[in-house]
Amino acid sequence: MSTPAAVEFTNVSRRFGPVVAVDSISFRVEPGTLVTLLGPSGCGKTTTLRMIAGLEMPSDGAIRIGERDVTRVSAAERDVSMVFQSYALFPHMNVLENVGYGLAVSPMTAAQRDEKARAFLRKVGLEGYEKRQIGALSGGQQQRVALARALVLEPQVLLFDEPLSNLDAKLRRRMRDEIRDLQRELGITAVYVTHDQEEAMAVSDKIVVMKDGHIAQMGTPDELYEAPVDRFVADFIGGANLIDCEIAGVEGDTARVAVGGTTLSQPARGLRSGPATLAIRYAAVRLQAGGAGALTGTVRKATYLGSHREFTIDSPIGELFVIEPDLSNSLTVGAPVAITFRDRGLALVAR
Amino acid sequence: MSRAARWWLAVGWAAMLLLPWYALEDGLFSFVWLRDPWGEDAAPLIVQVLRHGRIWLAPLLLAFAVPLLFAFVLPPEGEARRRRAAIILMLCGALGLVWLFGQGFAIGARGLSWGWAKDLYGDFEGRQFGLGYGGMIVAVALLFLLTEGWARRGALRGDAFVLGSIGIVVATTILFVFLPVGLVLVGAARVEDGWSLLAVAKRVTSSDIWSLGCFVGATCGTFWKTLLLAVVVGALSTALGTAFALLAVRMGFRWQGALRLFALLPIITPPFVVGLAIILLVGRTGALTVLMDDWFGIPPTRWIYGFPGMALAQTLSFTPIAFLIMIGVVQGISPTMEEAALTLRASPARLFRTITLPLMRPGLANAFLVGVLESISDLGNPVILAGNYDVLSVQIYFALVGAQVDGGRAAGLAIVLLGLALAVFVLQAFWLGDRSYTTVAGKGDTGTHAPLPPAVRHAVYWTALPWIGITIAVYATIAFGGFVTNVGRDHSFTLSHFVDLFSIESGAGGLAWTGGAWKSLGTTLETALIAAPLTALLGLLIAYVLSRQVFAGKGAFEFITMLSFAIPGTVIGLSYIVAFNTPPVELTGTMAILVICFIFRDMPVGIRAGVAALSQIDRSLDESSLTLRHGGFATVRRVILPLIRPAIVAALVFGLVRAMTSLSAVIFLATARHNLSTTYIVAQIETARFGTAIAYSAALIAIMAALILAIQWLVGERRLGRRALQT
Ligand SMILES: Nc1ncnc2c1ncn2[C@@H]1O[C@H](COP(=O)(O)OP(=O)(O)O)[C@@H](O)[C@H]1O
Ligand SMILES: [Mg+2]
């Protein structure tokens, strides 16, 4: 079994003719952790992942896996395996043959290979399916076969390209937990690509948020949520009302922020006096019926969703989208409300 | 250094130390050379350098020694040094190849080849012959050192197999397509005492090619005659092919199976056999001619020799190709569009004119151009039917094997023919290529086609049905002509033609193959069975590279690989004689030249079949194999090949059939020792032994049908059902 290895990108770019799919990115994945590449479609996640696999060669920069510089090493010679979005199972082989495929080039005997493949099929809960044809499996089962096929090689790094996008919502939730559990159990280094922010938060040790081929921010899920570096990350991770504000002054680490006639104190996070943006999480807005205060608004839209309520509020600082966990707070459309903010869930970012 | 690189180094060294460097009179496998293995003829490279003073070969030793130095004495550590080692490997491969062929062309059997070199080194004594196994293997090893080094530098995702494939394809295409054709162009400049550009101009613009005399009572030039015939044949076969396609798809014709057979039979019919059957039917002593004379007193004439006969024979031969193209086009027309037009109150006639016909137009143009290309490339029918109507291919043939051999004139004619064929090919590839094929995608369109207007229905019936009659008559002649004494004159049953051809006598020394056809049949089968798998392999390899890899110059790569399809067989045949008669690649008179000729002429069929099959297999399948420790080669073997079995069958069958039926190129290359069925049959026709010719043709067709069935059975059907493919 190979020991989990770090993955390190140093100023890596990939161009396709005039298109710059990945633009000089650097990051490091610590051994044994799961790091997610997250970003909107077309931001270069898949290309980055494929460069780790060796299916795409960087135009510039260097890639290291563990101690080894693999920048120009072909896919077959890297100790990496990948779970594809389409699963890419071989239709002319049965389940066991699929799982044992990668072992065929190892020095094991056929019996040892079979045994190992069976062991990993057991791990993904597919015992008894060894002789099934691929076409006779459900989507979820195919996903598990693909997972077992990648895991059985006990690679230094395991890659996932949107592995859950072909499954229905319920199965998606279960599979992502299973993937995370297996990854922890085996202590494997994993890089996971998704465009689904919630999925990323659920499985990752760290998230790399990408935009237009750049890294927008890298950090743990709560770092990204609590301290987004810019409007894009604030909006993409967890969603936020992005409200224009003015930093009236900065004392130490604390900024005085003027927004719509009220003044708040917020961590300055390196920003200076002048115009800025306040990212207000949906759940960080508190609404009080009919109340008066420094900031008031009217309810434009109210939706009851069983577990919570959602409101859209017209206010002097702009439109606010609000999630209200307190179901008893039943505001009706047109009702005037007083708006205040909770202590957590606000962050200052550059305009 | 990679295992592959070490392996090729070892192969190179082994070849240089052990194998005869030059080609041997008796061939390697006669082992006659073992009597004097270090002599001037059979010595390997190292002995040639040390003992026979062929010092100019020494740099090749260096090309294999330097990488060794870097592999073992200074093993590369660290990324920078590994890259340097890769570059060295590339350079050794590239420079070695350049040197190998450079010296090969510079120093021939009569010393220095070029005048200026003679002036410079007047006292140079060296002579040498064509490359043998030693030389060839060293060339291959050098090529793979080059691609290995290149792959180590990360080219093509570091996949040495893919790079090696591209390398071998490009190298062999240059050697066996571009070099020979280029030498033909050079050949046109050859005059008695040297070279002259003026001679090229004179030969290419000669008035017997371009004369427009027929407008003023004389005769026109060969070019115009060729073009006229091609245009007429293209138009006729397109019209007929379309009629059959409409009949098959849009008119509920009942005998679909018969139509399929009609489309497939001509593929296994050597092209000139149709011409032969026509002679037997309506020639001066043909069966029908005699009947007409007996019953109606119409005197027999030779009208069939010339334009009418050739047009008839070629149209018969090429209509099935037009049919295959047009059936795709007609099926591709979405009924939804026609239904939309119908709901707008269009009459059937208006609908056909304004919707159906315009949708078919690119397909029609494509079928027409393909027909034109086939016609100008055809040699078999013109050779037996041309009479006084000269076309380019026949003129080239007679300029080389006729009463007065004139290589320069042949080269001039070949240039004109090549230009015409390439013009048509380029027109077809760029103007129409994509459009006419995308319509063939199997769309899940529902709806029913609008009825064809009555006028169109009648036209279809009145062209297609009589034509079926003619086709049946032709094939009946082929099937039964061999069993009568003399078609037209004496219709008594006999087996004598078959006995002449295929008799076996058991004498004192066991079985004696006394029939006249055995030798040519043996060579035909042997070459075809060697060539077909290689053709399929090369074609599918190229298809894999084309559909799975992205690299600079891919468009050009695709174009050159398809180009050999467009080069008329006569030009290829002529060019092979010119190019491979002298060192460094000396192949004239060998069986190898036949096999190579087949491979490079028929490879595009394999490419098309492969590309079509690969486009149905998701790319992520091979990528996942690559990430599962399988290199390019293992991926192809374990994932791609099992999934494209039908394409393999198609490529094999086509390779086999085309090798066994081809004439235009090999008629120049076959020799008494290596005679082929087709050239044997043509010789029979030329000496008016029609019975033997038709009997042999029928036997050939039957053998091909049997072989096709055997291949299908051997390679088998794809083992998985449709559902299983939908992962
Ligand atoms: N093989 C390719 N050729 C040309 N452009 C490509 C290729 N692969 C990706 N791209 C382009 O690179 C950009 C990033 O693609 P990708 O990495 O697939 O994005 P993501 O996975 O984040 O959706 C896109 O603009 C895409 O069109
Ligand atoms: Mg993607």
PDB file of N, CA and C and ligand atoms in Angstrom, chain A residues 14 16-17 19-22 39-48 50 56 161-162 193 210, chain B residues 550, ligand 1:
ATOM      1  N   ARG A  14      -2.782  26.010 -17.865  1.00  0.00           N
ATOM      2  CA  ARG A  14      -3.116  25.163 -19.002  1.00  0.00           C
ATOM      3  C   ARG A  14      -3.893  26.011 -19.991  1.00  0.00           C
ATOM      4  N   PHE A  16      -5.690  26.167 -23.872  1.00  0.00           N
ATOM      5  CA  PHE A  16      -6.152  25.448 -25.069  1.00  0.00           C
ATOM      6  C   PHE A  16      -6.249  26.495 -26.157  1.00  0.00           C
ATOM      7  N   GLY A  17      -5.251  26.595 -26.980  1.00  0.00           N
ATOM      8  CA  GLY A  17      -5.253  27.673 -27.969  1.00  0.00           C
ATOM      9  C   GLY A  17      -5.370  28.999 -27.234  1.00  0.00           C
ATOM     10  N   VAL A  19      -7.810  29.892 -25.267  1.00  0.00           N
ATOM     11  CA  VAL A  19      -8.520  29.780 -23.991  1.00  0.00           C
ATOM     12  C   VAL A  19      -7.531  29.442 -22.878  1.00  0.00           C
ATOM     13  N   VAL A  20      -7.555  30.247 -21.802  1.00  0.00           N
ATOM     14  CA  VAL A  20      -6.726  29.921 -20.646  1.00  0.00           C
ATOM     15  C   VAL A  20      -7.635  29.224 -19.644  1.00  0.00           C
ATOM     16  N   ALA A  21      -7.580  27.898 -19.618  1.00  0.00           N
ATOM     17  CA  ALA A  21      -8.490  27.146 -18.761  1.00  0.00           C
ATOM     18  C   ALA A  21      -8.040  27.237 -17.305  1.00  0.00           C
ATOM     19  N   VAL A  22      -6.724  27.183 -17.086  1.00  0.00           N
ATOM     20  CA  VAL A  22      -6.176  27.284 -15.735  1.00  0.00           C
ATOM     21  C   VAL A  22      -5.039  28.287 -15.811  1.00  0.00           C
ATOM     22  N   GLY A  39     -16.334  25.516  -7.893  1.00  0.00           N
ATOM     23  CA  GLY A  39     -16.475  26.729  -8.691  1.00  0.00           C
ATOM     24  C   GLY A  39     -17.545  26.529  -9.731  1.00  0.00           C
ATOM     25  N   PRO A  40     -17.971  27.607 -10.359  1.00  0.00           N
ATOM     26  CA  PRO A  40     -19.017  27.491 -11.372  1.00  0.00           C
ATOM     27  C   PRO A  40     -18.504  26.723 -12.584  1.00  0.00           C
ATOM     28  N   SER A  41     -19.391  26.291 -13.416  1.00  0.00           N
ATOM     29  CA  SER A  41     -19.034  25.508 -14.587  1.00  0.00           C
ATOM     30  C   SER A  41     -18.088  26.307 -15.494  1.00  0.00           C
ATOM     31  N   GLY A  42     -17.056  25.643 -15.989  1.00  0.00           N
ATOM     32  CA  GLY A  42     -16.127  26.294 -16.911  1.00  0.00           C
ATOM     33  C   GLY A  42     -14.987  27.032 -16.232  1.00  0.00           C
ATOM     34  N   CYS A  43     -14.860  26.891 -14.885  1.00  0.00           N
ATOM     35  CA  CYS A  43     -13.826  27.662 -14.196  1.00  0.00           C
ATOM     36  C   CYS A  43     -12.483  26.946 -14.197  1.00  0.00           C
ATOM     37  N   GLY A  44     -12.432  25.733 -14.701  1.00  0.00           N
ATOM     38  CA  GLY A  44     -11.133  25.054 -14.801  1.00  0.00           C
ATOM     39  C   GLY A  44     -10.928  23.935 -13.784  1.00  0.00           C
ATOM     40  N   LYS A  45     -11.976  23.516 -13.110  1.00  0.00           N
ATOM     41  CA  LYS A  45     -11.830  22.453 -12.103  1.00  0.00           C
ATOM     42  C   LYS A  45     -11.405  21.137 -12.733  1.00  0.00           C
ATOM     43  N   THR A  46     -12.164  20.732 -13.754  1.00  0.00           N
ATOM     44  CA  THR A  46     -11.866  19.448 -14.377  1.00  0.00           C
ATOM     45  C   THR A  46     -10.462  19.450 -14.967  1.00  0.00           C
ATOM     46  N   THR A  47     -10.102  20.547 -15.614  1.00  0.00           N
ATOM     47  CA  THR A  47      -8.772  20.623 -16.200  1.00  0.00           C
ATOM     48  C   THR A  47      -7.703  20.461 -15.124  1.00  0.00           C
ATOM     49  N   THR A  48      -7.896  21.120 -13.971  1.00  0.00           N
ATOM     50  CA  THR A  48      -6.940  20.995 -12.872  1.00  0.00           C
ATOM     51  C   THR A  48      -6.831  19.537 -12.425  1.00  0.00           C
ATOM     52  N   ARG A  50      -7.586  16.850 -14.091  1.00  0.00           N
ATOM     53  CA  ARG A  50      -6.973  16.013 -15.129  1.00  0.00           C
ATOM     54  C   ARG A  50      -5.466  16.207 -15.196  1.00  0.00           C
ATOM     55  N   GLU A  56      -3.919  15.473 -18.759  1.00  0.00           N
ATOM     56  CA  GLU A  56      -3.719  16.756 -19.400  1.00  0.00           C
ATOM     57  C   GLU A  56      -2.347  17.219 -18.936  1.00  0.00           C
ATOM     58  N   ASP A 161     -14.227  13.376 -10.188  1.00  0.00           N
ATOM     59  CA  ASP A 161     -14.764  14.473 -10.997  1.00  0.00           C
ATOM     60  C   ASP A 161     -16.283  14.429 -10.950  1.00  0.00           C
ATOM     61  N   GLU A 162     -16.864  15.297 -10.165  1.00  0.00           N
ATOM     62  CA  GLU A 162     -18.322  15.361 -10.003  1.00  0.00           C
ATOM     63  C   GLU A 162     -18.920  13.964  -9.939  1.00  0.00           C
ATOM     64  N   VAL A 193     -13.863  17.174  -7.231  1.00  0.00           N
ATOM     65  CA  VAL A 193     -14.373  18.314  -7.991  1.00  0.00           C
ATOM     66  C   VAL A 193     -15.887  18.352  -7.916  1.00  0.00           C
ATOM     67  N   MET A 210     -12.603  28.193  -7.119  1.00  0.00           N
ATOM     68  CA  MET A 210     -11.993  28.650  -8.358  1.00  0.00           C
ATOM     69  C   MET A 210     -12.942  29.536  -9.139  1.00  0.00           C
TER      70      MET A 210
ATOM     71  N   VAL B 550      -5.147  14.980 -29.344  1.00  0.00           N
ATOM     72  CA  VAL B 550      -5.124  16.333 -29.857  1.00  0.00           C
ATOM     73  C   VAL B 550      -3.667  16.738 -29.981  1.00  0.00           C
TER      74      VAL B 550
HETATM   75  N1  LIG C   1      -9.792  19.992 -24.600  1.00  0.00           N
HETATM   76  C1  LIG C   1     -10.179  21.280 -24.540  1.00  0.00           C
HETATM   77  N2  LIG C   1     -10.061  22.066 -25.638  1.00  0.00           N
HETATM   78  C2  LIG C   1     -10.436  23.369 -25.590  1.00  0.00           C
HETATM   79  N3  LIG C   1     -10.929  23.973 -24.515  1.00  0.00           N
HETATM   80  C3  LIG C   1     -11.090  23.246 -23.390  1.00  0.00           C
HETATM   81  C4  LIG C   1     -10.717  21.861 -23.350  1.00  0.00           C
HETATM   82  N4  LIG C   1     -10.971  21.395 -22.106  1.00  0.00           N
HETATM   83  C5  LIG C   1     -11.477  22.447 -21.408  1.00  0.00           C
HETATM   84  N5  LIG C   1     -11.538  23.559 -22.183  1.00  0.00           N
HETATM   85  C6  LIG C   1     -12.003  24.874 -21.756  1.00  0.00           C
HETATM   86  O1  LIG C   1     -11.350  25.215 -20.549  1.00  0.00           O
HETATM   87  C7  LIG C   1     -12.244  25.832 -19.661  1.00  0.00           C
HETATM   88  C8  LIG C   1     -12.301  25.074 -18.341  1.00  0.00           C
HETATM   89  O2  LIG C   1     -12.909  23.810 -18.568  1.00  0.00           O
HETATM   90  P1  LIG C   1     -13.143  22.743 -17.407  1.00  0.00           P
HETATM   91  O3  LIG C   1     -11.864  22.530 -16.687  1.00  0.00           O
HETATM   92  O4  LIG C   1     -13.779  21.568 -18.001  1.00  0.00           O
HETATM   93  O5  LIG C   1     -14.171  23.491 -16.469  1.00  0.00           O
HETATM   94  P2  LIG C   1     -15.047  22.923 -15.285  1.00  0.00           P
HETATM   95  O6  LIG C   1     -14.707  21.499 -15.036  1.00  0.00           O
HETATM   96  O7  LIG C   1     -14.710  23.813 -14.145  1.00  0.00           O
HETATM   97  O8  LIG C   1     -16.467  23.099 -15.695  1.00  0.00           O
HETATM   98  C9  LIG C   1     -13.580  25.913 -20.358  1.00  0.00           C
HETATM   99  O9  LIG C   1     -13.692  27.200 -20.920  1.00  0.00           O
HETATM  100  C10 LIG C   1     -13.476  24.873 -21.423  1.00  0.00           C
HETATM  101  O10 LIG C   1     -14.241  25.252 -22.537  1.00  0.00           O
END
